[in-house]
Coordinates of C-alpha atoms in Angstrom, one line a residue:
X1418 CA 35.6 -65.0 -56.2
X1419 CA 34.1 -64.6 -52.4
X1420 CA 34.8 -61.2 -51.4
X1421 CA 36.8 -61.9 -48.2
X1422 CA 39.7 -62.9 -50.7
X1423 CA 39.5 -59.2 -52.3
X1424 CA 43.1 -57.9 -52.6
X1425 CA 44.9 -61.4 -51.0
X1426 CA 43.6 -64.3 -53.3
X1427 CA 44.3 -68.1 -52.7
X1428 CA 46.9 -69.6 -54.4
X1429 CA 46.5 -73.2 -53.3
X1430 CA 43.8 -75.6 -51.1
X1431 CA 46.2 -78.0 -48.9
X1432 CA 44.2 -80.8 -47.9
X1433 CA 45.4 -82.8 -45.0
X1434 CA 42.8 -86.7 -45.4
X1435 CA 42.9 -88.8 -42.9
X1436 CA 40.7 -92.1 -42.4
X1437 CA 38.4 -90.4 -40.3
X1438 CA 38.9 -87.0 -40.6
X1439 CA 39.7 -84.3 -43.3
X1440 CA 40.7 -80.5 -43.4
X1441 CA 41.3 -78.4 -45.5
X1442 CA 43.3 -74.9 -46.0
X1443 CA 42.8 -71.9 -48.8
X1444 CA 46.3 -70.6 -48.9
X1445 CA 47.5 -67.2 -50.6
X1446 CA 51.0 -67.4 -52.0
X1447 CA 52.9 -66.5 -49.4
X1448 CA 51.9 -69.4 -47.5
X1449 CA 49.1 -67.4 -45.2
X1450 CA 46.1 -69.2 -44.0
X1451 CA 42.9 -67.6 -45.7
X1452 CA 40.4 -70.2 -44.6
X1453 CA 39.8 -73.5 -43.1
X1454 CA 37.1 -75.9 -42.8
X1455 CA 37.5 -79.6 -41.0
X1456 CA 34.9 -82.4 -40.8
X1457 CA 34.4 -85.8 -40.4
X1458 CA 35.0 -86.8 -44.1
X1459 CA 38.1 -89.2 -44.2
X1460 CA 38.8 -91.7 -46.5
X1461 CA 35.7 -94.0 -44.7
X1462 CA 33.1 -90.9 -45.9
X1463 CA 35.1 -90.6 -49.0
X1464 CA 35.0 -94.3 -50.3
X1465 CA 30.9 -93.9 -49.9
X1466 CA 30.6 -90.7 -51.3
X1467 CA 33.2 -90.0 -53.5
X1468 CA 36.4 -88.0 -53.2
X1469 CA 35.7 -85.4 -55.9
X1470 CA 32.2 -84.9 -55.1
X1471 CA 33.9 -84.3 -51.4
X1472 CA 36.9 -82.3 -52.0
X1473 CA 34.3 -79.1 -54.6
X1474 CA 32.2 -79.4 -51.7
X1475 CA 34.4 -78.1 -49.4
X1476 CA 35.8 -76.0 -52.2
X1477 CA 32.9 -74.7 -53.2
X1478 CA 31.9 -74.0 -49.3
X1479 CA 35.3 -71.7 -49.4
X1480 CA 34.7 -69.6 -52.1
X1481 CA 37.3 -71.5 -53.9
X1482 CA 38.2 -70.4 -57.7
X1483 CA 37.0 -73.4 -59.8
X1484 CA 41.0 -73.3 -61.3
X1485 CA 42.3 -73.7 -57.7
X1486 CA 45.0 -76.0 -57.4
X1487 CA 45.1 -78.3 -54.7
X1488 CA 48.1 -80.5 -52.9
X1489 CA 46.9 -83.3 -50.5
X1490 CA 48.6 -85.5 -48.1
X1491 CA 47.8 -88.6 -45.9
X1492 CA 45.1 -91.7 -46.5
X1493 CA 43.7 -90.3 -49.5
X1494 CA 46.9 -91.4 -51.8
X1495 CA 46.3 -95.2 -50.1
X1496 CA 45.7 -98.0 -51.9
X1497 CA 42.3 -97.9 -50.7
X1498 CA 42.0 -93.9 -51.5
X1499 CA 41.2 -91.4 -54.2
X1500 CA 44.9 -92.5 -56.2
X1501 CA 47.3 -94.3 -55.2
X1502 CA 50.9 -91.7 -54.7
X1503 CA 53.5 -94.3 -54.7
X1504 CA 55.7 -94.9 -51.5
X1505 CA 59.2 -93.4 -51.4
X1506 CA 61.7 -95.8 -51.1
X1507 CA 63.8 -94.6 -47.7
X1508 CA 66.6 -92.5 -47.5
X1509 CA 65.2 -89.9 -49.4
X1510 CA 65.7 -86.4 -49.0
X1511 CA 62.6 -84.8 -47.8
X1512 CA 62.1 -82.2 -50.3
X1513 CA 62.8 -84.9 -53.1
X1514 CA 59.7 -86.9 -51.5
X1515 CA 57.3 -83.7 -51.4
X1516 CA 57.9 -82.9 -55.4
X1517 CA 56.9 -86.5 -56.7
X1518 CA 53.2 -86.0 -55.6
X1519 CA 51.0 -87.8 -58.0
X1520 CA 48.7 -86.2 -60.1
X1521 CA 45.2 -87.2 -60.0
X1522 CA 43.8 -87.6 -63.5
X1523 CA 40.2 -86.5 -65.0
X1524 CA 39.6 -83.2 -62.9
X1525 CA 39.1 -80.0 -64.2
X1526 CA 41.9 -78.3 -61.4
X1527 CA 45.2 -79.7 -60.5
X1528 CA 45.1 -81.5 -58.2
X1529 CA 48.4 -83.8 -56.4
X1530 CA 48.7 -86.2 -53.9
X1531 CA 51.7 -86.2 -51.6
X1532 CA 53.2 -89.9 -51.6
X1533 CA 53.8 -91.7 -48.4
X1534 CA 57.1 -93.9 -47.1
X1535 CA 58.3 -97.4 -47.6
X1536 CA 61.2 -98.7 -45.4
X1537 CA 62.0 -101.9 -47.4
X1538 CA 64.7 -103.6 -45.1
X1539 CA 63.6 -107.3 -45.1
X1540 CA 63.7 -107.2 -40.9
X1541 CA 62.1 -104.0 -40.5
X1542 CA 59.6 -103.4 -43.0
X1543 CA 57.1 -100.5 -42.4
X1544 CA 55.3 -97.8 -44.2
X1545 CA 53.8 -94.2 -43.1
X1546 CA 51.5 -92.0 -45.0
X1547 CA 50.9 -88.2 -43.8
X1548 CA 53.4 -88.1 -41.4
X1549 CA 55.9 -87.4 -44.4
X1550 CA 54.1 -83.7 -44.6
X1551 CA 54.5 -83.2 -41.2
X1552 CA 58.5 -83.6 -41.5
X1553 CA 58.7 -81.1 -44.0
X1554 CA 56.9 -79.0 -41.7
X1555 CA 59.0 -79.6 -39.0
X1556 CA 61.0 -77.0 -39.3
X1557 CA 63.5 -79.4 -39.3
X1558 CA 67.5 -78.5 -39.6
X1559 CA 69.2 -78.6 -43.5
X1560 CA 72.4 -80.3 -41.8
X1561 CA 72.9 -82.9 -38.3
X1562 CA 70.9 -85.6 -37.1
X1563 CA 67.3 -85.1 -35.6
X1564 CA 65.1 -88.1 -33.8
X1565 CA 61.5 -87.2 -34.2
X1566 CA 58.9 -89.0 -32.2
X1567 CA 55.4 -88.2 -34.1
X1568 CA 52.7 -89.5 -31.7
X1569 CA 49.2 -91.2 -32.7
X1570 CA 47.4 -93.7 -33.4
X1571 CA 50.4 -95.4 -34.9
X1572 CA 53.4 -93.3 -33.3
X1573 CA 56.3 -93.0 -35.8
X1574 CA 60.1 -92.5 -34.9
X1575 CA 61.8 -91.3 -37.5
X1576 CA 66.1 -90.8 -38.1
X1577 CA 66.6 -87.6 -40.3
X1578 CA 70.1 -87.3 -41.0
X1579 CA 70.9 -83.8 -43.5
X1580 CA 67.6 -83.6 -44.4
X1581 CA 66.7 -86.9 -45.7
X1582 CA 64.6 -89.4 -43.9
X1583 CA 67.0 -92.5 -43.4
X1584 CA 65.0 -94.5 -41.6
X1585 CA 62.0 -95.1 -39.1
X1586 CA 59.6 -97.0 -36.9
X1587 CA 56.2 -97.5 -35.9
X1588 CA 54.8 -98.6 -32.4
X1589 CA 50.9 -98.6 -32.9
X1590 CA 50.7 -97.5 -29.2
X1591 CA 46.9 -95.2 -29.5
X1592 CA 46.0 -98.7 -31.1
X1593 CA 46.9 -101.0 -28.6
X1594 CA 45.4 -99.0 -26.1
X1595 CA 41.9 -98.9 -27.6
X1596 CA 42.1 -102.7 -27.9
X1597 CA 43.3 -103.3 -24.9
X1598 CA 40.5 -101.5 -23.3
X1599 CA 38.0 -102.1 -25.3
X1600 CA 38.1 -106.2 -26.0
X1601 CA 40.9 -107.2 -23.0
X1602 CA 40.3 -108.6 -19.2
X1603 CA 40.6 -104.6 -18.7
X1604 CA 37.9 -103.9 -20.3
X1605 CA 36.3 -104.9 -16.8
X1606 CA 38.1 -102.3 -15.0
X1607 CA 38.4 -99.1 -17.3
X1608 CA 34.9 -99.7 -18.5
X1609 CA 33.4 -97.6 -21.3
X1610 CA 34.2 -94.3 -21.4
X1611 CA 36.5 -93.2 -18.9
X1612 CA 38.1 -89.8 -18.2
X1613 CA 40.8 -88.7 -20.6
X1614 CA 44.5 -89.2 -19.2
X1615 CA 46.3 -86.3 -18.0
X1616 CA 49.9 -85.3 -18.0
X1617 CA 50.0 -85.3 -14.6
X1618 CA 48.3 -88.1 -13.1
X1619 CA 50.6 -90.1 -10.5
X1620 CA 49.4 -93.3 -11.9
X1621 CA 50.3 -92.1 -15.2
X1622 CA 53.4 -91.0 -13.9
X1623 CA 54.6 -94.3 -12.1
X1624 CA 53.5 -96.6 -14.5
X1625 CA 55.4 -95.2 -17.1
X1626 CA 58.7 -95.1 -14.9
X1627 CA 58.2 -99.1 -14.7
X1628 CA 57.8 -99.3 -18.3
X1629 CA 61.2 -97.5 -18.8
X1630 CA 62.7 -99.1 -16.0
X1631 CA 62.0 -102.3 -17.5
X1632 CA 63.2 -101.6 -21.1
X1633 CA 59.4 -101.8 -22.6
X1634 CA 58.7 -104.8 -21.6
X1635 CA 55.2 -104.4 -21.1
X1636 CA 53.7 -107.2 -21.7
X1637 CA 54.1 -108.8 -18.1
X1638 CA 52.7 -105.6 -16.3
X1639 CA 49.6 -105.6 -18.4
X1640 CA 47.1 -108.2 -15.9
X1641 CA 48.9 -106.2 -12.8
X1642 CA 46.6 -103.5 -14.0
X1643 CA 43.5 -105.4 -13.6
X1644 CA 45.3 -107.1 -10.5
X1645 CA 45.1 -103.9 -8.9
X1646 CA 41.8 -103.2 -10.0
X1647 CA 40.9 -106.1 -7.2
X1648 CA 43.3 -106.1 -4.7
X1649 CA 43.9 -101.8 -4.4
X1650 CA 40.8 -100.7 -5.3
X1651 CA 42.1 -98.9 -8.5
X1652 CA 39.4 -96.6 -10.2
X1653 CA 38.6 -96.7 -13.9
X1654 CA 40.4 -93.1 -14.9
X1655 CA 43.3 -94.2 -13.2
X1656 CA 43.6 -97.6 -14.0
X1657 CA 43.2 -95.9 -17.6
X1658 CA 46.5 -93.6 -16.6
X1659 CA 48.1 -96.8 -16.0
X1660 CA 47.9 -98.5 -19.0
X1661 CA 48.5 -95.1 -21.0
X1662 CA 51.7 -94.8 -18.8
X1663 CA 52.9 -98.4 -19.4
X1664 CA 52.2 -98.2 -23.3
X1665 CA 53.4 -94.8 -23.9
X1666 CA 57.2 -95.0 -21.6
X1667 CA 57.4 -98.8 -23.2
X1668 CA 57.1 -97.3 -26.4
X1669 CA 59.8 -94.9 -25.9
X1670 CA 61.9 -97.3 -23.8
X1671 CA 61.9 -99.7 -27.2
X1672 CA 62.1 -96.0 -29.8
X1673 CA 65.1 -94.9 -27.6
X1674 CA 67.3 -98.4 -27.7
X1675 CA 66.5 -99.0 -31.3
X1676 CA 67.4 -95.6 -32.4
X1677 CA 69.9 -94.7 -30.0
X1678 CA 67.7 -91.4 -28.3
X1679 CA 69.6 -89.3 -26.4
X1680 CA 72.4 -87.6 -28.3
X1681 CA 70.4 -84.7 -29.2
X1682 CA 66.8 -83.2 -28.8
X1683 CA 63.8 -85.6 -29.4
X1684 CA 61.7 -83.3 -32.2
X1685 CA 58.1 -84.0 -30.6
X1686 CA 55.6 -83.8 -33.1
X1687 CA 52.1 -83.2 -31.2
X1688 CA 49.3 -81.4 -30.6
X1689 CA 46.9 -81.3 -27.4
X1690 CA 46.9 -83.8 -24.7
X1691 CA 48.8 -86.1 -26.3
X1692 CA 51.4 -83.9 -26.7
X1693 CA 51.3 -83.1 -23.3
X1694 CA 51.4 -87.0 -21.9
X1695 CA 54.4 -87.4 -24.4
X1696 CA 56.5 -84.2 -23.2
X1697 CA 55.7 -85.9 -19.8
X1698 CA 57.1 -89.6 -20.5
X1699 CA 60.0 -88.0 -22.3
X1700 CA 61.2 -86.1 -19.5
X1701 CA 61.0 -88.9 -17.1
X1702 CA 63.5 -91.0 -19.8
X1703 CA 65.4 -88.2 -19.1
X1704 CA 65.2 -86.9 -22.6
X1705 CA 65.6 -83.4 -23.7
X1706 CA 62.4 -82.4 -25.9
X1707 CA 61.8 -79.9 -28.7
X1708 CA 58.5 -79.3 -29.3
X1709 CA 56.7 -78.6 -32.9
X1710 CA 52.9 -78.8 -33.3
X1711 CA 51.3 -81.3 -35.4
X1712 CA 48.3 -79.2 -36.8
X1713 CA 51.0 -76.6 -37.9
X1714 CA 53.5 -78.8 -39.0
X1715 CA 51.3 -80.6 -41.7
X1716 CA 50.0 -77.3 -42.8
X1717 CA 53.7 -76.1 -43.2
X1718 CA 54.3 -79.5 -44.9
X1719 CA 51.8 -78.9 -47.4
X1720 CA 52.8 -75.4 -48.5
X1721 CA 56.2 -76.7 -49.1
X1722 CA 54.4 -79.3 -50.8
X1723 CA 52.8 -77.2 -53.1
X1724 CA 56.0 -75.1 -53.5
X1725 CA 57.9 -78.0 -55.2
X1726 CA 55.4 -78.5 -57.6
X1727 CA 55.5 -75.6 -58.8
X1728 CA 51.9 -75.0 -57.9
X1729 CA 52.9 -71.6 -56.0
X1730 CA 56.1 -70.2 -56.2
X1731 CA 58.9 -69.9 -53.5
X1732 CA 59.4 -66.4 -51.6
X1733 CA 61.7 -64.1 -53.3
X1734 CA 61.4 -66.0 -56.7
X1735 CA 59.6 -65.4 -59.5
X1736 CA 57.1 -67.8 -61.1

């Protein structure tokens, strides 16, 4: 065993793979971080190279015991991943969907993959994968109602009522934005690389007041964008502020009416500037926010994780 783990030994890896990206987490059994490594080994790096051959390399890297259990989450239980973990049919109690992890078969440790989320309603089908973790994370209250708006690529809103996930919604907004900009008329305008929105930009600002005074409906602002770009002189970074602004407050416009925001706390679930531009939009909706950080929440996520499988035992009990 590496000798920085003398006297406080690892009791699980938590492994949070995403497409792109992957970290990873030796945790002792009280839930303490002992190490970390990240790296650009998502499921892309991982179809090429292997996920086993990945995941003992990291391991190994770690000083990890070869009998080290490990719990993952996100695209690495895909169909296109190291096992498919079945989706969880919604509602389902949170804790009920962290102890059916699947177990991966042929490795010499035990290793489980959190499964994701299927919403099977015939006009609102919709599926999320990772973001489960980060609920259970959340800290998240055993009884009421929470609304909690999980920003990205694909944002999720999700209705937790009691503890059980009863229903949710995804606006690929991070998406639309990188197509937009990248293959649209405002391609023109933003070019290649501009400068990375801020919270505070006035452009950012107004144009997501229009996209909430309008409902969402976004779709008719978009060319006024690049409109501007020839009639005012608008600047790449800000025409870039504008477009975030019109996606991100007609994405909470359209969260807000179909899940009825307002009633109680939005739980924010962000890290870094996008949590930043999203406490911003919020509060001009005039919505009260609670804030929880991402990076934390899926490690939380995946110590509970590992706790309903038995792989470490709970605080106070004995194993």
């Amino acid at each position: 065993m590496s000798p920085e783990f003398a006297g406080n030994a690892p009791a699980v890896a938590a492994v949070d793979w995403g497409t792109t990206r992957m970290r990873v987490w030796l945790i002792d059994g009280q839930g303490k971080v002992l190490a970390e490594r990240r790296g650009d080994d998502g499921l892309i790096t991982a179809q090429q190279k292997g996920f086993s051959t990945l995941l003992e390399g990291h391991l190994a890297a770690m000083g990890a015991p070869e009998a080290l259990p490990v719990i993952i989450c996100g695209m690495a239980g895909s169909r296109q991943g190291w096992l498919e973990a079945p989706y969880v049919t919604v509602p389902a109690p949170i804790d009920a969907i962290l102890a059916g992890a699947a177990s991966v078969p042929g490795q010499s440790r035990d290793i489980r993959i959190v499964p994701g989320l299927a919403q099977r309603l015939t006009d609102a089908p919709d599926v999320m994968r990772g973001e489960e973790t980060q609920l259970a994370g959340a800290g998240l209250p055993a009884k009421g109602r929470q609304l909690v708006c999980m920003p990205g690529t694909h944002s999720k809103w999700v209705q937790v009522e009691d503890g059980a996930v009863a229903g949710f919604g995804t606006w690929p907004t991070g998406e639309l934005f990188s197509v937009l900009a990248a293959h649209s008329i405002l391609r023109h305008l933003l070019g290649e690389h501009p400068k990375p929105v801020t919270s505070d930009n006035p452009f950012f600002h107004r144009w997501c007041e229009t996209a909430l005074g309008e409902g969402g409906d976004v779709t008719s602002r978009l060319f006024s964008i690049r409109a501007a770009g020839l009639l005012q002189d608008l600047k790449a970074d800000d025409a870039a502020a504008c477009l975030s602004g019109l996606l991100i407050g007609g994405e909470i416009a359209s969260a807000s009416r179909r899940h009825g925001a307002g009633a109680e706390p939005v739980v924010l679930v962000a890290s870094g500037a996008l949590a930043a531009l999203y406490q911003a939009a919020l509060g001009l909706a005039g919505l009260e926010v609670r804030n929880v950080d991402a990076d934390e929440a899926v490690r939380a996520g995946l110590v509970e994780a590992a706790r309903e499988n038995g792989m470490i035992a709970r605080i106070g009990a004995t194993r």
